[in-house]
Coordinates of C-alpha atoms in Angstrom, one line a residue:
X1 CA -2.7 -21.6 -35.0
X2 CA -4.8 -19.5 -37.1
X3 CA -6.7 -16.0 -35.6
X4 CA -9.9 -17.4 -33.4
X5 CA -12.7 -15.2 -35.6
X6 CA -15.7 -16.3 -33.4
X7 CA -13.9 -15.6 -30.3
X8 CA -12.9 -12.2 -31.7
X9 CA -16.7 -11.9 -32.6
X10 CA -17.7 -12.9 -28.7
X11 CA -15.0 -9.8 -27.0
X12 CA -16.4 -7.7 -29.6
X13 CA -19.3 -7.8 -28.2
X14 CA -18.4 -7.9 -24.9
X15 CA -16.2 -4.6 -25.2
X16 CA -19.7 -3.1 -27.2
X17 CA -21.7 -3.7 -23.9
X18 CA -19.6 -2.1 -21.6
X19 CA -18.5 0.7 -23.7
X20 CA -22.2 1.0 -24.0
X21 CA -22.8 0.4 -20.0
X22 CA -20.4 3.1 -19.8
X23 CA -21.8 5.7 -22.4
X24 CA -25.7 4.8 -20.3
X25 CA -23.9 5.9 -16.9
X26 CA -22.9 8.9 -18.5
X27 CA -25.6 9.9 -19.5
X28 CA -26.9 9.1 -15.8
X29 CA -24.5 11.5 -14.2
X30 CA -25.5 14.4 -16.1
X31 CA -28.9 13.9 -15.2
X32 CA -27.8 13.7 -12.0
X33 CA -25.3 16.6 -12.1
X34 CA -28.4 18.9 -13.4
X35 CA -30.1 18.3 -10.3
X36 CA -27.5 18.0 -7.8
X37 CA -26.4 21.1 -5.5
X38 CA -22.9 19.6 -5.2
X39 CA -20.0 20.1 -7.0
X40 CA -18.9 18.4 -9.9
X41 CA -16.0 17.5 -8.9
X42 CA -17.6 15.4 -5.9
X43 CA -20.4 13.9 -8.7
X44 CA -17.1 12.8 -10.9
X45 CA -14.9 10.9 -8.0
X46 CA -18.0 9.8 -5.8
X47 CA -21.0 9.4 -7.6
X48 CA -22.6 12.2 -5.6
X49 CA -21.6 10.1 -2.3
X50 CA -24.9 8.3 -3.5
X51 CA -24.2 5.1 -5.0
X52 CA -26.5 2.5 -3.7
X53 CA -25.6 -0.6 -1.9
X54 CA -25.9 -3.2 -4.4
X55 CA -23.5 -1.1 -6.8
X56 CA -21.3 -0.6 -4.4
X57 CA -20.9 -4.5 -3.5
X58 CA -20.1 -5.2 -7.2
X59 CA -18.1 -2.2 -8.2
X60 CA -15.8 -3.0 -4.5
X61 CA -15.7 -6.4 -5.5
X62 CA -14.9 -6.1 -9.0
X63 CA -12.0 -3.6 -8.3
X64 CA -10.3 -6.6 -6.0
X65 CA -11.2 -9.5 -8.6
X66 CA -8.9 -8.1 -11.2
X67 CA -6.6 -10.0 -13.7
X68 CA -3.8 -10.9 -11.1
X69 CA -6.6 -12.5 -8.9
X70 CA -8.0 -14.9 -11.0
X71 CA -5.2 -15.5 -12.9
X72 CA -2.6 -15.6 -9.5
X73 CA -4.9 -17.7 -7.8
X74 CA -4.5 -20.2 -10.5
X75 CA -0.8 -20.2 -10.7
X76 CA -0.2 -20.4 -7.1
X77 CA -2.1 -23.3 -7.2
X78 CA -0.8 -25.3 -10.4
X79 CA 2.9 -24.1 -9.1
X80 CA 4.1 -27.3 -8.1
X81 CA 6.5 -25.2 -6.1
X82 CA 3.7 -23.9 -4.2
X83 CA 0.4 -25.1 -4.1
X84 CA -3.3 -24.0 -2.9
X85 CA -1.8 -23.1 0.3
X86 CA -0.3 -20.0 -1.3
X87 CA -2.4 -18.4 -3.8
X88 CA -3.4 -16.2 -0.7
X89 CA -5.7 -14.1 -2.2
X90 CA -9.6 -14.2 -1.2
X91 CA -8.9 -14.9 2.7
X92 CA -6.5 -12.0 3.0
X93 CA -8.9 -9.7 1.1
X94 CA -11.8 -10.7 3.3
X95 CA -9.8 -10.1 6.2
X96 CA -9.0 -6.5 4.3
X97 CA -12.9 -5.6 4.0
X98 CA -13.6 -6.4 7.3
X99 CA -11.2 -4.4 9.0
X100 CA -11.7 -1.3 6.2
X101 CA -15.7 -1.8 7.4
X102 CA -14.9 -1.9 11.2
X103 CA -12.1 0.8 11.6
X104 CA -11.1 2.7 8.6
X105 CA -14.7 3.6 6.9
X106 CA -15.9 5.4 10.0
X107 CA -13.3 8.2 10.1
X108 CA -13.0 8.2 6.5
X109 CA -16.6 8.3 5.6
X110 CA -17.8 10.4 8.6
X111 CA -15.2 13.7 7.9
X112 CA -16.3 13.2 4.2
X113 CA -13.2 13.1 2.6
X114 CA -12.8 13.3 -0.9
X115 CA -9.7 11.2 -0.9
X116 CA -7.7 8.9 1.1
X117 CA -4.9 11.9 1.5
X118 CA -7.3 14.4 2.8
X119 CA -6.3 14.1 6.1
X120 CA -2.7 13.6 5.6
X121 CA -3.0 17.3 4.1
X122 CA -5.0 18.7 6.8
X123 CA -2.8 17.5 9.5
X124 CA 1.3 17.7 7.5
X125 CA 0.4 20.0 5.0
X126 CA 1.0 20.1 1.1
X127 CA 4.8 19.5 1.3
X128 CA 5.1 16.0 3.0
X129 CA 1.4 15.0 2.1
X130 CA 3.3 15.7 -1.9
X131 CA 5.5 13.0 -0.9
X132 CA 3.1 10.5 0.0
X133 CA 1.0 10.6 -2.8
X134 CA 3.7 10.0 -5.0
X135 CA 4.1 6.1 -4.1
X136 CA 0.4 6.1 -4.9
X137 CA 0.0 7.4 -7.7
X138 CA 3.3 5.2 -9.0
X139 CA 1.1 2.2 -7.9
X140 CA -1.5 3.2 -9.5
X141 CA 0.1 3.6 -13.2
X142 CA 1.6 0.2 -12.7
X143 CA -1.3 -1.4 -11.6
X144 CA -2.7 -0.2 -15.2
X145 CA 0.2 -1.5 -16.9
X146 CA 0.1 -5.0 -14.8
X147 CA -3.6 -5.5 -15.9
X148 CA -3.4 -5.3 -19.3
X149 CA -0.3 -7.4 -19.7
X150 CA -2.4 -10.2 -17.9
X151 CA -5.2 -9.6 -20.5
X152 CA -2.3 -9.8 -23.2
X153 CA -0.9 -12.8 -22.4
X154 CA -4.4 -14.6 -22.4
X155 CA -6.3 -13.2 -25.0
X156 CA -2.7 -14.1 -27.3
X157 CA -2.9 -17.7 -26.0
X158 CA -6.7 -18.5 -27.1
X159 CA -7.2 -16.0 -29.7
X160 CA -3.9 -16.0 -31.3
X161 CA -4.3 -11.9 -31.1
X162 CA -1.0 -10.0 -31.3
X163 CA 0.1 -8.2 -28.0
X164 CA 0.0 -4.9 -29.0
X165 CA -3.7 -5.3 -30.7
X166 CA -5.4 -6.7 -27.5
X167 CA -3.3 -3.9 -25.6
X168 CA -4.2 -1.2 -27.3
X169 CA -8.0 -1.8 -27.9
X170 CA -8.7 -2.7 -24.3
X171 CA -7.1 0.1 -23.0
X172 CA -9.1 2.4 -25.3
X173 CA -11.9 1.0 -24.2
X174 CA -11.4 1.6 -20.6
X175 CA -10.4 4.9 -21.0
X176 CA -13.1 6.1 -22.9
X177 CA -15.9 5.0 -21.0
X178 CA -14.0 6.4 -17.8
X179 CA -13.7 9.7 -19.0
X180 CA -17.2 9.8 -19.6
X181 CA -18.7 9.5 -16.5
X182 CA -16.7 9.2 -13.9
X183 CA -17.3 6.9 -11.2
X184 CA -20.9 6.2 -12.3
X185 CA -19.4 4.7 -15.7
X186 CA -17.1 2.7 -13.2
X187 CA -19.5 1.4 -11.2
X188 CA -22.3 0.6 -13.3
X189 CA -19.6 -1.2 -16.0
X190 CA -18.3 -3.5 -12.9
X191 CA -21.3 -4.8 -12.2
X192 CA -22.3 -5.9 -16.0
X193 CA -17.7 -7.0 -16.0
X194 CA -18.6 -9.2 -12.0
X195 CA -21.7 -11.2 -13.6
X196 CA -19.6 -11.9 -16.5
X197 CA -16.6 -13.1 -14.2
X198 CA -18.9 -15.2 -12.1
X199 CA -21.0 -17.3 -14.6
X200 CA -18.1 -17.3 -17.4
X201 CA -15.8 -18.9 -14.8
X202 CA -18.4 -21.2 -13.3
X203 CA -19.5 -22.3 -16.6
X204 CA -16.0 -23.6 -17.7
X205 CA -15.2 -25.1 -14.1
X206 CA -17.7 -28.4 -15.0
X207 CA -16.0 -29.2 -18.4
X208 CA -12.3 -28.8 -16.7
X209 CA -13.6 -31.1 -14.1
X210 CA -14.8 -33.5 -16.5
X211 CA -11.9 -33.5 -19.4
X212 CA -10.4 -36.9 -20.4
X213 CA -6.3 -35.7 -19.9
X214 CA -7.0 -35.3 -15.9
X215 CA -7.1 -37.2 -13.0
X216 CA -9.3 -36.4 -10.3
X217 CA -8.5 -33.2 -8.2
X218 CA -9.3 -35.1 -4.5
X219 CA -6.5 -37.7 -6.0
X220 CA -4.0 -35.8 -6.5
X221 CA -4.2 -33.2 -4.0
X222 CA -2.1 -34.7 -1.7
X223 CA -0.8 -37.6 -3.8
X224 CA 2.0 -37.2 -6.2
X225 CA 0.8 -37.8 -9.7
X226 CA 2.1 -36.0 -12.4
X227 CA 3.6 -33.5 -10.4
X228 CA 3.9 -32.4 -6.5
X229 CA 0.3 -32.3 -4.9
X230 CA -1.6 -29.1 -5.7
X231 CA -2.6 -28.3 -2.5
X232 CA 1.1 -27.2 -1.2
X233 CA 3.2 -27.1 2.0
X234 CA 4.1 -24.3 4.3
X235 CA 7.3 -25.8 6.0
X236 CA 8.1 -24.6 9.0
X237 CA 11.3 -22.9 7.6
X238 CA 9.2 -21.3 5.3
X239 CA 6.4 -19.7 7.7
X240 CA 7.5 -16.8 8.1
X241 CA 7.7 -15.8 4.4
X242 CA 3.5 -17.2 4.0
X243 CA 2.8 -14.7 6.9
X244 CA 4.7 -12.0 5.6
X245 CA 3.0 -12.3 2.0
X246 CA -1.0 -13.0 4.1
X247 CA -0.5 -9.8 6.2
X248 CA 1.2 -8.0 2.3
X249 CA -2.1 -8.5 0.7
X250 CA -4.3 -8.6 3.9
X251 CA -2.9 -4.9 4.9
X252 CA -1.7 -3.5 1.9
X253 CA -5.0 -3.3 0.2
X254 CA -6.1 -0.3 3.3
X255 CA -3.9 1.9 2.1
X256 CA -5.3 2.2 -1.5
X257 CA -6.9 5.3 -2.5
X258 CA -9.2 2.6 -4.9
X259 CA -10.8 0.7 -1.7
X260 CA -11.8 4.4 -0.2
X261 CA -13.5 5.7 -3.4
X262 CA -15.8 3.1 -2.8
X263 CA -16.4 3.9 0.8
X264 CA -16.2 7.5 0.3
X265 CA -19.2 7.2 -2.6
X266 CA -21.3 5.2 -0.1
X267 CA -24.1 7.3 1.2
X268 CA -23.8 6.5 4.9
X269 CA -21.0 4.9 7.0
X270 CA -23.5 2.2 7.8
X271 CA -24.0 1.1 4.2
X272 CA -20.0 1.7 3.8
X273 CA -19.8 -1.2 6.4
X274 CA -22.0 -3.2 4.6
X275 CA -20.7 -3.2 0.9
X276 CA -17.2 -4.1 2.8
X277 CA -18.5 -6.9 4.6
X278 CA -20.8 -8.1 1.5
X279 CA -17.6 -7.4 -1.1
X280 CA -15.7 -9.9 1.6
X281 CA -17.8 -12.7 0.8
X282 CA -18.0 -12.2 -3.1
X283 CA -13.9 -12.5 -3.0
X284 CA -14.1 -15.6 -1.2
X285 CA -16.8 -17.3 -3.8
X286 CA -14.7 -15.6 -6.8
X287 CA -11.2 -17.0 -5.6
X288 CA -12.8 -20.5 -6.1
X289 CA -12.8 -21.5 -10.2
X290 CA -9.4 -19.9 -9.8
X291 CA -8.0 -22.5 -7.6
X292 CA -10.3 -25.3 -9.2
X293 CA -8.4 -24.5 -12.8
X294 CA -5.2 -24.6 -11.2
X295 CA -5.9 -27.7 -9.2
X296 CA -7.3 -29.6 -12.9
X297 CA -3.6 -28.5 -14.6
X298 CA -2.0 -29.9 -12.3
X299 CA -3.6 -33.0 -12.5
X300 CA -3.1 -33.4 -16.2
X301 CA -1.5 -35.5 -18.2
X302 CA 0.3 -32.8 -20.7
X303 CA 1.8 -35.5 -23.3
X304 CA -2.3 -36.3 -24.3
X305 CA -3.1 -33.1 -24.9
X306 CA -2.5 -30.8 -28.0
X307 CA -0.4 -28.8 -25.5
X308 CA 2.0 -31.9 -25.4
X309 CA 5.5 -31.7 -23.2
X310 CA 7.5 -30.2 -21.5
X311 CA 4.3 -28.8 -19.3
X312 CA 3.7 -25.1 -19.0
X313 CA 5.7 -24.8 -15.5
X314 CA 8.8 -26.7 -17.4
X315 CA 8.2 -24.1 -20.0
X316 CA 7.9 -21.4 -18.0
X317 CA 4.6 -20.7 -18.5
X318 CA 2.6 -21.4 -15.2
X319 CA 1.7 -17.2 -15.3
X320 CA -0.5 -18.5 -18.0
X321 CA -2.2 -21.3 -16.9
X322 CA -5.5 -20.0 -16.7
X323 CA -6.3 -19.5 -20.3
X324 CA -3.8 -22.7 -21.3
X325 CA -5.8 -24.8 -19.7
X326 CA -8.6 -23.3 -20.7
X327 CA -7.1 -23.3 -24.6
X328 CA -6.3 -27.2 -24.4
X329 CA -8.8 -28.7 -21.9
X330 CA -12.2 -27.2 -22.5
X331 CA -14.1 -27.1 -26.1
X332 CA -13.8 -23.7 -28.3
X333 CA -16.8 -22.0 -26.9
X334 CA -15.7 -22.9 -23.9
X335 CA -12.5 -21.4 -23.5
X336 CA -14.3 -18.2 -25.3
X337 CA -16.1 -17.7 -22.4
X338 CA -13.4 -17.8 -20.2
X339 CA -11.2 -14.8 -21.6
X340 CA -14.4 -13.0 -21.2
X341 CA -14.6 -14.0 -17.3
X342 CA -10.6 -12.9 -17.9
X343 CA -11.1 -10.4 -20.0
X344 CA -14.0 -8.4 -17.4
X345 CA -11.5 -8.6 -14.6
X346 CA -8.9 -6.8 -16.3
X347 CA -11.0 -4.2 -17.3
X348 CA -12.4 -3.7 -13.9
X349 CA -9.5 -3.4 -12.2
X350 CA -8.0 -0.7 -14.6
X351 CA -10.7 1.6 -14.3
X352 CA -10.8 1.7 -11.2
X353 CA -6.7 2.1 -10.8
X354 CA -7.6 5.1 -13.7
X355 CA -10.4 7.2 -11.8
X356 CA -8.0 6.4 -8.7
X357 CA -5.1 8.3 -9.6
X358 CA -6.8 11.1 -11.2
X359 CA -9.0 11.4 -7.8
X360 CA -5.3 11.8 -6.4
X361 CA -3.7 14.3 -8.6
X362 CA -6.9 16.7 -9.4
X363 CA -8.3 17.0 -5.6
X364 CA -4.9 16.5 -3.7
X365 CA -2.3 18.1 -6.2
X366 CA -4.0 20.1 -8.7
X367 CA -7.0 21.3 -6.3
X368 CA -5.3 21.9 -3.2
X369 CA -1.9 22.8 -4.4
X370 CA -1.3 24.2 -7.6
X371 CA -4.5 26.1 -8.7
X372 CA -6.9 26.6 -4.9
X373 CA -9.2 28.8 -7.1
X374 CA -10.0 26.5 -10.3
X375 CA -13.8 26.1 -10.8
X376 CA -15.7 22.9 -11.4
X377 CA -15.7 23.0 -15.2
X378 CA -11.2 23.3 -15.0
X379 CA -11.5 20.7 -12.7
X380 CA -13.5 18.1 -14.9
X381 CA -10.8 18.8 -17.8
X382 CA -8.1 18.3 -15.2
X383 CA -9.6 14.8 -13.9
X384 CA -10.4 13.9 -18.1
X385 CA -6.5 14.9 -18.7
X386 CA -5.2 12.8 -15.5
X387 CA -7.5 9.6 -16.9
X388 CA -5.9 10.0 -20.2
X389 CA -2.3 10.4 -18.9
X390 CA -2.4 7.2 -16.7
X391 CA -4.0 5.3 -19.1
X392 CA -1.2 6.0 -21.8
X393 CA 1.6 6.0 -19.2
X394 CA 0.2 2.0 -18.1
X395 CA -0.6 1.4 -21.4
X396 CA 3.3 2.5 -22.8
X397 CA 4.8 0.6 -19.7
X398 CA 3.0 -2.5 -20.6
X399 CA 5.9 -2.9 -23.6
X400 CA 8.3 -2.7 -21.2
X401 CA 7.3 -5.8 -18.9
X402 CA 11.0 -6.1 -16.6
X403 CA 10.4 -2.4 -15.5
X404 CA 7.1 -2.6 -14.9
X405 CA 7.5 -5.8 -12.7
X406 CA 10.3 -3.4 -10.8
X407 CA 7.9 -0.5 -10.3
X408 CA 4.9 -2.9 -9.6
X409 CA 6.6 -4.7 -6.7
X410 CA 8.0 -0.9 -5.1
X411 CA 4.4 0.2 -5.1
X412 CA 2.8 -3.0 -3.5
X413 CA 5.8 -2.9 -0.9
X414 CA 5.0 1.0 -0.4
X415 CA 1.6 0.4 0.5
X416 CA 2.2 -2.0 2.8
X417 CA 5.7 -1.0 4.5
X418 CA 5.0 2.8 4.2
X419 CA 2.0 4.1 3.6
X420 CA -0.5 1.5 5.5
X421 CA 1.4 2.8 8.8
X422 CA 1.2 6.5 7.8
X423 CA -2.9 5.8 7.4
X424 CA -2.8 4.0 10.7
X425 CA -1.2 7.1 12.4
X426 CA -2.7 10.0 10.7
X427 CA -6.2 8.1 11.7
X428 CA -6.0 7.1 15.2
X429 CA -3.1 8.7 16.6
X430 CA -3.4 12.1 17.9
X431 CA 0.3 12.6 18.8
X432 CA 1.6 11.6 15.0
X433 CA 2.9 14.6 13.5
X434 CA 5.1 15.6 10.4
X435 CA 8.2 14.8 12.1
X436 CA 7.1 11.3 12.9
X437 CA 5.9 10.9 9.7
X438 CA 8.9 12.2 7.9
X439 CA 11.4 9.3 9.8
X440 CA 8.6 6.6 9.5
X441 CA 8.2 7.4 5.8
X442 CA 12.4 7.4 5.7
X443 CA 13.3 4.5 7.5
X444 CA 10.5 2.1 6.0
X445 CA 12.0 2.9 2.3
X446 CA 15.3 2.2 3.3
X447 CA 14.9 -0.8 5.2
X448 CA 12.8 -1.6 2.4
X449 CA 15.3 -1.1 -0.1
X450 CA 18.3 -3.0 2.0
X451 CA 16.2 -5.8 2.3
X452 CA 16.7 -6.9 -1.3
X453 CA 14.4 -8.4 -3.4
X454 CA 14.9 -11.5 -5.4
X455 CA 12.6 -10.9 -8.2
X456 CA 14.1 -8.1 -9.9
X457 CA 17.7 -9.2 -8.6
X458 CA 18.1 -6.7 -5.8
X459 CA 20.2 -8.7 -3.3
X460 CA 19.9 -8.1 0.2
X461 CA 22.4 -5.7 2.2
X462 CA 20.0 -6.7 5.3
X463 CA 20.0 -10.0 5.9
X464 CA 16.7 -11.4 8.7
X465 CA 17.1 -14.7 10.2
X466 CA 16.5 -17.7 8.0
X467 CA 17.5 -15.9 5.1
X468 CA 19.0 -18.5 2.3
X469 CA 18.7 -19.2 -1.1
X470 CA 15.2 -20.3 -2.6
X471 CA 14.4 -23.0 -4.9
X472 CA 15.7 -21.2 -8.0
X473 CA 18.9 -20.6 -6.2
X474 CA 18.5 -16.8 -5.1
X475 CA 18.8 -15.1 -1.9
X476 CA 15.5 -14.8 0.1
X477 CA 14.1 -13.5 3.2
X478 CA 12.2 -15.9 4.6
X479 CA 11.6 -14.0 7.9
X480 CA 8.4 -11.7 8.0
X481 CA 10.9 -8.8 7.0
X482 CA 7.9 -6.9 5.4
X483 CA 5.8 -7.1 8.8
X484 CA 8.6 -6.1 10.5
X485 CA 9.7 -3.0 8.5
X486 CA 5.8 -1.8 8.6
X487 CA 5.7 -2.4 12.2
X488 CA 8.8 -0.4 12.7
X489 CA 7.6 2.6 10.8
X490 CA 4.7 2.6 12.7
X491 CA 6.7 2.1 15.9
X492 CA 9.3 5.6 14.6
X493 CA 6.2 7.2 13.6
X494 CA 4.6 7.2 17.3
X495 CA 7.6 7.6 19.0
X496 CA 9.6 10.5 17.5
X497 CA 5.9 12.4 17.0
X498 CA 5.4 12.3 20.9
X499 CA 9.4 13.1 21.2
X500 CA 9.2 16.2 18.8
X501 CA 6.0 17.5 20.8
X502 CA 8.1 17.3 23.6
X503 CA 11.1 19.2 22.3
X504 CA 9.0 22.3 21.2
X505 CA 6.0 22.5 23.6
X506 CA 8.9 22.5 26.5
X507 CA 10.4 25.2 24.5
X508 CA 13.9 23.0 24.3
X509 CA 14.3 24.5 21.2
X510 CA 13.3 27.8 19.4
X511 CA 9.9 27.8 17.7
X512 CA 11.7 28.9 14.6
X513 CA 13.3 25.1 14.5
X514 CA 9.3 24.2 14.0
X515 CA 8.8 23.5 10.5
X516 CA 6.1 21.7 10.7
X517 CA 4.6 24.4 13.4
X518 CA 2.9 21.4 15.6
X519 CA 3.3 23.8 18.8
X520 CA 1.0 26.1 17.1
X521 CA -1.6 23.3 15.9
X522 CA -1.5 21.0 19.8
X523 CA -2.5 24.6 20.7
X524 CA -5.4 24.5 18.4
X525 CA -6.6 20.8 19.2
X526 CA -6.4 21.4 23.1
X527 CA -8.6 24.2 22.6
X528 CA -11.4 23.2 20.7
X529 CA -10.9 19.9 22.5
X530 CA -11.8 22.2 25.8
X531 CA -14.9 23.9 23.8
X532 CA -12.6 27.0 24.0
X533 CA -12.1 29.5 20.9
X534 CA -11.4 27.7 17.5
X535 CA -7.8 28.6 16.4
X536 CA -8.6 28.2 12.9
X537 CA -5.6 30.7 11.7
X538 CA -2.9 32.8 13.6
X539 CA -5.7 35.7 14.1
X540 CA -7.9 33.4 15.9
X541 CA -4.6 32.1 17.9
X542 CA -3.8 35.6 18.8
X543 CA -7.5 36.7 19.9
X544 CA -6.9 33.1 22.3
X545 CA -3.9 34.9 24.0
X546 CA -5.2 38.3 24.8
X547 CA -8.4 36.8 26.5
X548 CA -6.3 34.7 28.6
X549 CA -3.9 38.0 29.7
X550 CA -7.1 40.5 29.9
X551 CA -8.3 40.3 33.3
X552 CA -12.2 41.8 33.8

């Protein structure tokens, strides 16, 4: 096929207006910044903490609705190894914004943090709080890299546009208009990138529906046609693993420093609650063309379309069904549309995984570690340096696709199995400390790691119950192994927190065993817990103790 020139026309202009979105919100937050008391730093991550409630819906919404959503969502469902019953995406995610409105925005929102490892610093310090950010930041760079191979691989299929090209100029694009303003650019270019996702899908789902090469969906979704019915089974025996993968994406997504930049830019914890709840039900209306364009591939006749046999799952291309079946059973413009609807995802995602990281490494490295003292204007080169750095570390990852899948699988598994328990404790569990965090942190990656993974051909030294080869032939877990191993990090975290208090505020062992000095710090809680002096340093500890022995 020859190079699609109109549809290179149509993402030309698309990548015009929201370069151009992006250069107008720039130009916002300076206005803004001129008038503002705050620091810059605070106007660059979080808008000010003043984005309104309508951008906040779409820029939440947009950051979830990425490439591996709407193009996952499709696969799952034309997989005729899987079905609708596992692309998983929009229910979990609801589920996600719900709990993020009803128990993690509050504390968040209300101690105005700047970043989601704000209070990991303030209550382990810069050493461990180090080694937590690092899975992070790892997930971040990946999810970069992820994004724009998704783009790649569709904008190659209906534009015949070499890889590198549609690579390279997309991730330009995003980094540019990041690096000029900030989260404003961010959230002002997901909202033009969300309308464009919902009416370019919507627009394409009536002629898929309606294409001469397909049967219709409510036929075969639970009648074998010309495959397995699209709507899936879970067998029983395989229950365990559809859990395991719900409560993945259902839990994983709290511990993403992406989700609080969002709630940490809302102006109150009450409208924090309700972009949450409002982004919840956007997902669920998003995740629907997804499905519909999976469900229509599966219920075509391949051999009477251009595409012709073996199908895209025999020739191992179901990844790409999305903007196959957009290619082969949709007219031209049609399927032009759709890249953009593809093409806005990706885009919105990858800023937002940008500014994400550099929040990270400028406020909770660079800020707090290695330069205290560095004014505003350091700072804004710092964050401009860290945008530039992921981008061209995602985008050079992106020609390496068997790492990236490697690295992009540890850092959704580290979200879920390590950090999301290490959020829970830090948050709502007084008694966590550094020592509990240190074994939690330990055991999850090593259980983690023992428990093998299939994809990247890491077979398991661990083996749960019900674990046997899968359909291609490997060795799976099939038990909830990743539910278990965050549950037991969580589980170490608690208990060897409330055993180390023990061990040093009974004096069972010398203070000068305390590393992480939590005798000194309970002391400071129970204090200003009683409204007695605030132990905010050793001076203030040491006033504490002669009032106490000083009798009147």
């Amino acid at each position: 096929m020859a190079l699609n020139v109109p549809g290179l026309v149509v993402m030309a202009v698309f990548y015009v207006v929201i370069l151009g979105t992006g250069i107008w919100a720039s130009m916002r937050s300076k206005k803004v910044e001129k008038k503002s008391t705050g620091d810059g730093m605070e106007l660059t991550l979080l808008a000010g903490r003043n984005i309104n409630l309508l951008v906040g819906i779409f820029t939440l919404t947009a950051t979830w609705v990425g490439g591996g959503f709407i193009l996952g969502i499709a696969e799952a469902t034309y997989n005729p190894t899987l079905g609708a019953v596992w692309a998983l995406m929009p229910v979990p995610y609801v589920v996600t914004f719900f709990l993020g409105g009803f128990f993690f925005a509050k504390p968040m929102r209300e101690n105005k943090y700047m970043t989601m490892m704000d209070p990991f610093q303030k209550k382990y310090g810069n050493v461990l709080s180090s080694a937590l950010i690092f899975p992070a930041l790892v997930a971040d760079v990946l999810w970069v890299a992820r994004t724009l191979v998704s783009l790649a691989g569709t904008m190659r299929v209906i534009l015949e546009l070499p890889y590198v090209y549609s690579i390279i100029i997309s991730s330009v694009v995003a980094i540019v208009y990041t690096l000029l303003g900030g989260l404003y650019s961010v959230a002002y270019t997901d909202v033009i990138q969300l309308i464009l996702i919902f009416v370019s899908l919507w627009v394409c789902v009536p002629f898929l529906l309606t294409n001469p090469h397909s049967v219709d969906i409510s036929l075969s979704a639970y009648n074998q046609t010309f495959q397995a019915p699209w709507v899936g089974t879970v067998e029983l025996n395989e229950a365990g693993k559809w859990f395991d993968d719900f409560m993945l994406l259902a839990l994983g997504g709290l511990a993403y420093q992406a989700f609080y930049q969002r709630i940490l830019s809302s102006s109150s914890y009450t409208q924090a609650q309700m972009t949450c709840f409002a982004s919840a039900a956007f997902c669920l209306v998003l995740g629907i063309p997804s499905v519909l364009v999976g469900a229509v591939a599966a219920s075509t006749d391949w051999n009477t379309t251009a595409y012709g046999l073996p199908t895209p799952y025999q020739r191992e291309q179901a990844g790409s069904i999305l903007p196959i079946a957009l290619q082969f059973l949709t007219p031209t413009y049609v399927s032009v549309i759709g890249i953009g609807a593809v093409a806005a995802a990706v885009m919105s995602s990858m800023d937002s995984a940008l500014l994400s990281s550099a929040s990270l490494f400028s406020s909770n490295i660079y800020k707090n570690i290695i330069r205290k003292q560095a004014s505003d204007y350091e700072m804004q080169w710092v964050i401009r340096i860290s945008v530039v750095a992921v981008g061209l570390a995602g985008t050079g990852l992106t020609f390496l696709d068997s790492s990236v899948l490697v690295f992009w699988l540890v850092g959704v598994d580290m979200s879920y199995t390590i950090m999301f328990p290490q959020l829970v404790c830090v948050l709502f569990f007084k008694v966590s400390n550094g020592y509990g965090a240190c074994v939690g942190y330990i055991l999850g990656l090593v259980m983690r790691v023992l428990s093998g993974e299939p994809l990247i051909g890491l077979p398991p030294t661990i083996r749960f119950p019900g674990c046997r080869l899968n359909k291609e032939g490997k060795l799976t877990q099939f038990f909830p192994f990743r539910t278990t191993i965050m549950l037991m990090s969580l589980v170490s975290i608690v208990l060897f927190s409330w055993l180390a208090s023990i061990v040093f505020t009974k004096n069972l062992l010398s203070d000068k065993w305390d590393v992480f000095d939590i005798k000194r710090k309970e002391a400071q809680t129970a204090g200003a817990s009683d409204g007695k002096l605030p132990d905010t340093n050793e001076d203030a500890a040491a006033a504490r103790t002669l009032l106490r022995t000083t009798s009147c």
